mmCIF file of C-alpha atoms in Angstrom:
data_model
loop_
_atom_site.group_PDB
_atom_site.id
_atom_site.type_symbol
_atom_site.label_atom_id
_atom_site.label_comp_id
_atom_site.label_asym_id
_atom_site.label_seq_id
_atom_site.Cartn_x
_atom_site.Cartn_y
_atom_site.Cartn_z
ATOM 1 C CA UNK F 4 38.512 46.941 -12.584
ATOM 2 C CA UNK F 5 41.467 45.483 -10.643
ATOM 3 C CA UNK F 6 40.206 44.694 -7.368
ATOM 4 C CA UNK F 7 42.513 42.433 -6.014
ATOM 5 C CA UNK F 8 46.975 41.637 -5.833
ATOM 6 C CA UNK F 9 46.385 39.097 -8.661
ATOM 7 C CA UNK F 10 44.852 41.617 -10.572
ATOM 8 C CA UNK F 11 47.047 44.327 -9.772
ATOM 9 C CA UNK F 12 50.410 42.738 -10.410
ATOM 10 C CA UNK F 13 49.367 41.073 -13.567
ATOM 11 C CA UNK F 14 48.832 44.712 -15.288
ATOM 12 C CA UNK F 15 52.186 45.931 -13.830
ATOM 13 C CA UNK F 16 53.789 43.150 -15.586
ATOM 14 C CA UNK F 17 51.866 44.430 -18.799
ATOM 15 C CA UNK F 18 52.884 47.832 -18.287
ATOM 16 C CA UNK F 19 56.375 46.415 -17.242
ATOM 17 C CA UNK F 20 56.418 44.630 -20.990
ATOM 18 C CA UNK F 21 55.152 47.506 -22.486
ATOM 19 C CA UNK F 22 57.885 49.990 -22.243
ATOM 20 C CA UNK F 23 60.443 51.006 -24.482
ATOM 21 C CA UNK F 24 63.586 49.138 -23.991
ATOM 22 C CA UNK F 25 66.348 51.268 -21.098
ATOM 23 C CA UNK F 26 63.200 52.746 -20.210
ATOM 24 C CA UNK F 27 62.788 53.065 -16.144
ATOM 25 C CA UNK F 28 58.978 53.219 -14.455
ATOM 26 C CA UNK F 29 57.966 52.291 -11.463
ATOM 27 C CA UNK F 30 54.386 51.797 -11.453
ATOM 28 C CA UNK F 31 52.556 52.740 -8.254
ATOM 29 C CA UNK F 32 49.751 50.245 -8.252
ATOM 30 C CA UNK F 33 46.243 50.826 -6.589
ATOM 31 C CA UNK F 34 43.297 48.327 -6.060
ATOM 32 C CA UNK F 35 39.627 49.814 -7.014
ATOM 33 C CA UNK F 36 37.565 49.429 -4.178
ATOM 34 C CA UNK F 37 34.322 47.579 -4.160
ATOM 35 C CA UNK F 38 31.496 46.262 -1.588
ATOM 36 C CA UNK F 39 33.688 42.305 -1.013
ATOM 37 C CA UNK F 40 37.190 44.348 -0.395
ATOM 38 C CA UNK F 41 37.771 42.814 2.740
ATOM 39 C CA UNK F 42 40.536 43.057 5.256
ATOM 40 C CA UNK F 43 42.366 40.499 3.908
ATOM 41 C CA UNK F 44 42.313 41.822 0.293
ATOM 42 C CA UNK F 45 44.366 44.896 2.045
ATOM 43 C CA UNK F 46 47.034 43.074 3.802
ATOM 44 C CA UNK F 47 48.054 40.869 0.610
ATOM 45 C CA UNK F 48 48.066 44.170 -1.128
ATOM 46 C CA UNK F 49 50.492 45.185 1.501
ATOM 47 C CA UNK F 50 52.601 42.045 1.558
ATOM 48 C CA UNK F 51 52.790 42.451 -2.442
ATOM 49 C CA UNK F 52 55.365 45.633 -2.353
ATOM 50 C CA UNK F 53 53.580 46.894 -5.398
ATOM 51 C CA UNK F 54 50.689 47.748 -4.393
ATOM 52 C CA UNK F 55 50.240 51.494 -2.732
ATOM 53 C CA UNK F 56 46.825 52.705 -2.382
ATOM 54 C CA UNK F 57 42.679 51.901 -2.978
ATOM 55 C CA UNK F 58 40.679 53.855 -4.824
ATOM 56 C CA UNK F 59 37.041 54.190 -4.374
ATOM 57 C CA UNK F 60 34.871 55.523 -6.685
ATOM 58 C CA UNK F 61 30.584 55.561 -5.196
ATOM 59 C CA UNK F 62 29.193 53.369 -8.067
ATOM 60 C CA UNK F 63 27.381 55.349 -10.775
ATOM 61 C CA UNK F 64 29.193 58.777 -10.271
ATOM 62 C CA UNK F 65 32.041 58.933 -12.857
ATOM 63 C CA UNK F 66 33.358 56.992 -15.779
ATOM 64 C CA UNK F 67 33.932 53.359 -14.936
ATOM 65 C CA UNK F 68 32.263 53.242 -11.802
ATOM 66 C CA UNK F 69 29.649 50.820 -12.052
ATOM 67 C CA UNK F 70 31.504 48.308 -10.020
ATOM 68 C CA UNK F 71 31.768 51.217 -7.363
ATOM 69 C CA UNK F 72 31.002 50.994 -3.612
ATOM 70 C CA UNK F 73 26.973 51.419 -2.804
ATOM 71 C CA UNK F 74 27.586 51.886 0.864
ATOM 72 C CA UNK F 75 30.659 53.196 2.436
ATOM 73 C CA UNK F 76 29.598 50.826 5.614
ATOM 74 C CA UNK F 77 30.175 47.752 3.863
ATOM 75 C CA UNK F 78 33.906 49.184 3.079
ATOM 76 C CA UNK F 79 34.340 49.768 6.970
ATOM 77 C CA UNK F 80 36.098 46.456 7.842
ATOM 78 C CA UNK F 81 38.359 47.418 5.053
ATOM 79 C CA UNK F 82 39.384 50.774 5.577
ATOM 80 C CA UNK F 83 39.895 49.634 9.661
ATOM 81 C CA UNK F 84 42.743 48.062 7.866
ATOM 82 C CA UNK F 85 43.813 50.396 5.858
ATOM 83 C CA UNK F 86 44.399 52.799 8.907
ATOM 84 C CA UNK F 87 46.260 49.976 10.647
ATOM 85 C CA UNK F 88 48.793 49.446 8.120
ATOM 86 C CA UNK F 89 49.207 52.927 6.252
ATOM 87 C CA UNK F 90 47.508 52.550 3.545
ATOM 88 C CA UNK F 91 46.172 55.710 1.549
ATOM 89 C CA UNK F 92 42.544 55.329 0.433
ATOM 90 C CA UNK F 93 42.071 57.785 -2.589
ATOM 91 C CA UNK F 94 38.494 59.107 -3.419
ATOM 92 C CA UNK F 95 36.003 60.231 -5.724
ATOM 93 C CA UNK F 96 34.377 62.538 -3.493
ATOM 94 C CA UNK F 97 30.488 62.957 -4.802
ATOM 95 C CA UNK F 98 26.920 60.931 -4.264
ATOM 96 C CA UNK F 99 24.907 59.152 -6.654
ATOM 97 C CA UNK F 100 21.382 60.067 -5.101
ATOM 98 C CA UNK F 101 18.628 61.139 -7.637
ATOM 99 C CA UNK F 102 17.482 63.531 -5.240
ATOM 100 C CA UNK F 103 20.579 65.107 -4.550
ATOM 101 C CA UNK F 104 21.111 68.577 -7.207
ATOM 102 C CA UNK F 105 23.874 67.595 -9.426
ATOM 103 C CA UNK F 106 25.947 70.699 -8.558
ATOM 104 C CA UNK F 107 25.904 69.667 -4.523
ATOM 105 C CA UNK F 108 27.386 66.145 -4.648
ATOM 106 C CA UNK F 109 30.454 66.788 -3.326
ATOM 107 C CA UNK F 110 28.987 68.973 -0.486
ATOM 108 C CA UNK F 111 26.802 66.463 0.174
ATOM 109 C CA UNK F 112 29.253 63.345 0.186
ATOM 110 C CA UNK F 113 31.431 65.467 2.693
ATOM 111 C CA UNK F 114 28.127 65.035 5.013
ATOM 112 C CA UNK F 115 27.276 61.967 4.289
ATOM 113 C CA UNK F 116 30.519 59.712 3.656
ATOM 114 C CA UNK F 117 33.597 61.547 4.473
ATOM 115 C CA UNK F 118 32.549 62.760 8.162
ATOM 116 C CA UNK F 119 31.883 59.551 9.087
ATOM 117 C CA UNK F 120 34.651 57.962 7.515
ATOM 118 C CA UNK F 121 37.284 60.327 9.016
ATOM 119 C CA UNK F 122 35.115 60.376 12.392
ATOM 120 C CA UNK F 123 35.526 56.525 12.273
ATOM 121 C CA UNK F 124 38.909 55.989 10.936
ATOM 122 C CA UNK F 125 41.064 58.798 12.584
ATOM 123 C CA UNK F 126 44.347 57.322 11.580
ATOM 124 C CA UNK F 127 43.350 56.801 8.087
ATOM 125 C CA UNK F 128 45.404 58.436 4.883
ATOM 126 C CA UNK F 129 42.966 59.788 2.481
ATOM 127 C CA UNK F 130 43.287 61.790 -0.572
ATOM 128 C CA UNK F 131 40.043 63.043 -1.877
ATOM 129 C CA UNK F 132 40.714 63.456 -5.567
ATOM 130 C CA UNK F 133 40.014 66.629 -7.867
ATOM 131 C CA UNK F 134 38.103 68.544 -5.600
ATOM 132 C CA UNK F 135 36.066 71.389 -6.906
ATOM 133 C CA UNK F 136 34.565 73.490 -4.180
ATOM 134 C CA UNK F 137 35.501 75.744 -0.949
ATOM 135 C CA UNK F 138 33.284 72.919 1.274
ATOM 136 C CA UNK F 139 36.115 70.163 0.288
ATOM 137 C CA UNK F 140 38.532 72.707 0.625
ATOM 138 C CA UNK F 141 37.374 73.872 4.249
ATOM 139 C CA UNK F 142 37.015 70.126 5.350
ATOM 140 C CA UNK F 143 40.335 69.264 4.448
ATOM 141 C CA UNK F 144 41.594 72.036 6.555
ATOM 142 C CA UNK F 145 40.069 71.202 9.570
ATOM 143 C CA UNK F 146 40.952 67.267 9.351
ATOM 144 C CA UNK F 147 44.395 66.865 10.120
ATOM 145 C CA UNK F 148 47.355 66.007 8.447
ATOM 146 C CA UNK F 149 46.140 62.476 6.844
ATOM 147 C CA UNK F 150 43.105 64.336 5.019
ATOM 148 C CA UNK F 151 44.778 65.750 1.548
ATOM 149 C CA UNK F 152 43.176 66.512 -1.604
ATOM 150 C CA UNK F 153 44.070 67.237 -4.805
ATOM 151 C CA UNK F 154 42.325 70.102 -8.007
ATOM 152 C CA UNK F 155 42.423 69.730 -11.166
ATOM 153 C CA UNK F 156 43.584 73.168 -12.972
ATOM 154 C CA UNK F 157 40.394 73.640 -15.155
ATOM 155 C CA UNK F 158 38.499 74.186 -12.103
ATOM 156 C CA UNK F 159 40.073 76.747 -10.752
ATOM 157 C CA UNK F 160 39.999 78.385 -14.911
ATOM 158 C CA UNK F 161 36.328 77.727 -15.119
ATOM 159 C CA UNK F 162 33.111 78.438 -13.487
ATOM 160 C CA UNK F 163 29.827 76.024 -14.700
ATOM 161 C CA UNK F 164 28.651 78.648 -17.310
ATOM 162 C CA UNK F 165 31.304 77.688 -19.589
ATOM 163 C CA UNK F 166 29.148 74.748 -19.993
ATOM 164 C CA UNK F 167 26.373 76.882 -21.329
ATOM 165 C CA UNK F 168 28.006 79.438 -23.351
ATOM 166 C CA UNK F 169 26.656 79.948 -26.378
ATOM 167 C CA UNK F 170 24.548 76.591 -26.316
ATOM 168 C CA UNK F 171 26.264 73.351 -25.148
ATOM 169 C CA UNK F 172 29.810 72.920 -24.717
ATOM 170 C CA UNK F 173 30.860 69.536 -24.487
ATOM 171 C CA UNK F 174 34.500 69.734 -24.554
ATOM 172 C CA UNK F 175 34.077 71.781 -21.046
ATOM 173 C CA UNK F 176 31.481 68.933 -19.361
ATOM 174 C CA UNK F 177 33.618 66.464 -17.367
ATOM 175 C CA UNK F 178 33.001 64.448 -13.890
ATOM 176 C CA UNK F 179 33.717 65.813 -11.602
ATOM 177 C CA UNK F 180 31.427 68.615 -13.072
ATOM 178 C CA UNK F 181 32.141 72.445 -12.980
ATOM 179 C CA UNK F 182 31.089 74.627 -9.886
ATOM 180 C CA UNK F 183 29.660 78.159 -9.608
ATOM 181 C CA UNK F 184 31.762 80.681 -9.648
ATOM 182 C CA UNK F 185 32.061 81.322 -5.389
ATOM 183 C CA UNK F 186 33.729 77.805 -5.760
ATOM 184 C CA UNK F 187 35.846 79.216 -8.501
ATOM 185 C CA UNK F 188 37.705 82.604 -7.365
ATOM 186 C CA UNK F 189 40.322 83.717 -5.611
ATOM 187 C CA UNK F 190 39.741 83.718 -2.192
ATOM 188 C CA UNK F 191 39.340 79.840 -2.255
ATOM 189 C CA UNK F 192 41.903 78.958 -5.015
ATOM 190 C CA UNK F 193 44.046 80.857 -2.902
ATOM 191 C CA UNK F 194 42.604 79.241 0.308
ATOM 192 C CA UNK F 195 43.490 76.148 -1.196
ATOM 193 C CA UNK F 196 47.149 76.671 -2.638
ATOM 194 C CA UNK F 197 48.364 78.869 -0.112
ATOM 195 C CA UNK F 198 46.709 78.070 3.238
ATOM 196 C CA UNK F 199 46.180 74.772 3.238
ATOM 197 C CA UNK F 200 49.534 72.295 2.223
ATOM 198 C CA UNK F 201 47.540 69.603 2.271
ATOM 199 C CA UNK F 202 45.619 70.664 -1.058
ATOM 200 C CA UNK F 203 47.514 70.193 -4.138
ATOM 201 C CA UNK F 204 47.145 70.297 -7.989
#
């Protein structure tokens, strides 16, 4: 993962030597967030001019997350910084707890890790990234206008028994996963698209 400037600017040079020539991208870099991203790690990502946001992805939730935060406290110092300079911290919204039912994550994260973040950090930008159900949508509504989010389009097609249909359907399994179908209909896509600005897709 690219965790630090260093990092970050050395793969927008890649990219940079990677396009077609009279081709013109910008590449709007992000660092991935880990347990060490410390305070100063966010200003020289500042200073840089390249880099525009920090993702964090909870380790073990989603595809390429194993070098994910463990506990959102040890990010604290960092994100103090992030709200001090404008920085947008963009997240995977869901737990990693064994004990936790794999269709409540997000509901639970919201709980656990985002009330206390936003509690915390009131001047800090987030985006919480592909949402998927009318508790994400309702807490981004009552937060303010730093607290955004973002859906994806097949979760507002599909409900989780297109997973099931007809045996196992891979092609429709993805992280985050599919909700039940309350999550799904119109009265919180339109919730979500209509009422609330700050939810987009």
């Amino acid at each position: 993962p690219v965790i630090n400037t260093k990092m970050a600017l050395a793969y927008r040079e890649r990219i940079l030597k990677g396009l077609p020539e009279g081709m013109e991208f910008t590449p709007l870099m992000t660092l991935y967030m880990t347990d060490k991203t410390s305070p100063e790690d966010i200003k020289e990502a500042k200073a840089s001019g390249h880099v525009y946001a920090v993702k964090l992805y909870p380790k073990g939730v989603t595809t390429n997350s194993e070098s994910g935060v463990t506990d959102i406290k040890n990010c604290f110092p960092a994100l103090k910084e992030m709200a001090a300079i404008g920085m947008p911290l963009l997240i995977h919204g869901e737990v990693f707890t064994p004990s936790v039912d794999f269709f409540d994550r997000e509901k639970v994260f919201l709980k656990e890790v985002m009330g206390p973040v936003v509690k915390a950090n009131p001047k800090l930008k987030v985006v919480m990234e592909h949402i998927t159900t009318k508790d994400a949508v309702e807490f981004v509504s009552k937060c303010g206008p730093l607290v955004g989010a973002t859906i994806t389009p097949h979760h507002m097609l599909y409900n989780r028994n297109a997973i099931f249909n007809k045996g196992l359907c891979p092609h429709m399994f993805c992280l985050p996963i599919l909700k039940r179908e309350e999550h799904r209909t119109l009265g919180p896509r339109r919730k979500a698209l209509v009422d609330v600005p700050d939810v987009t897709w």
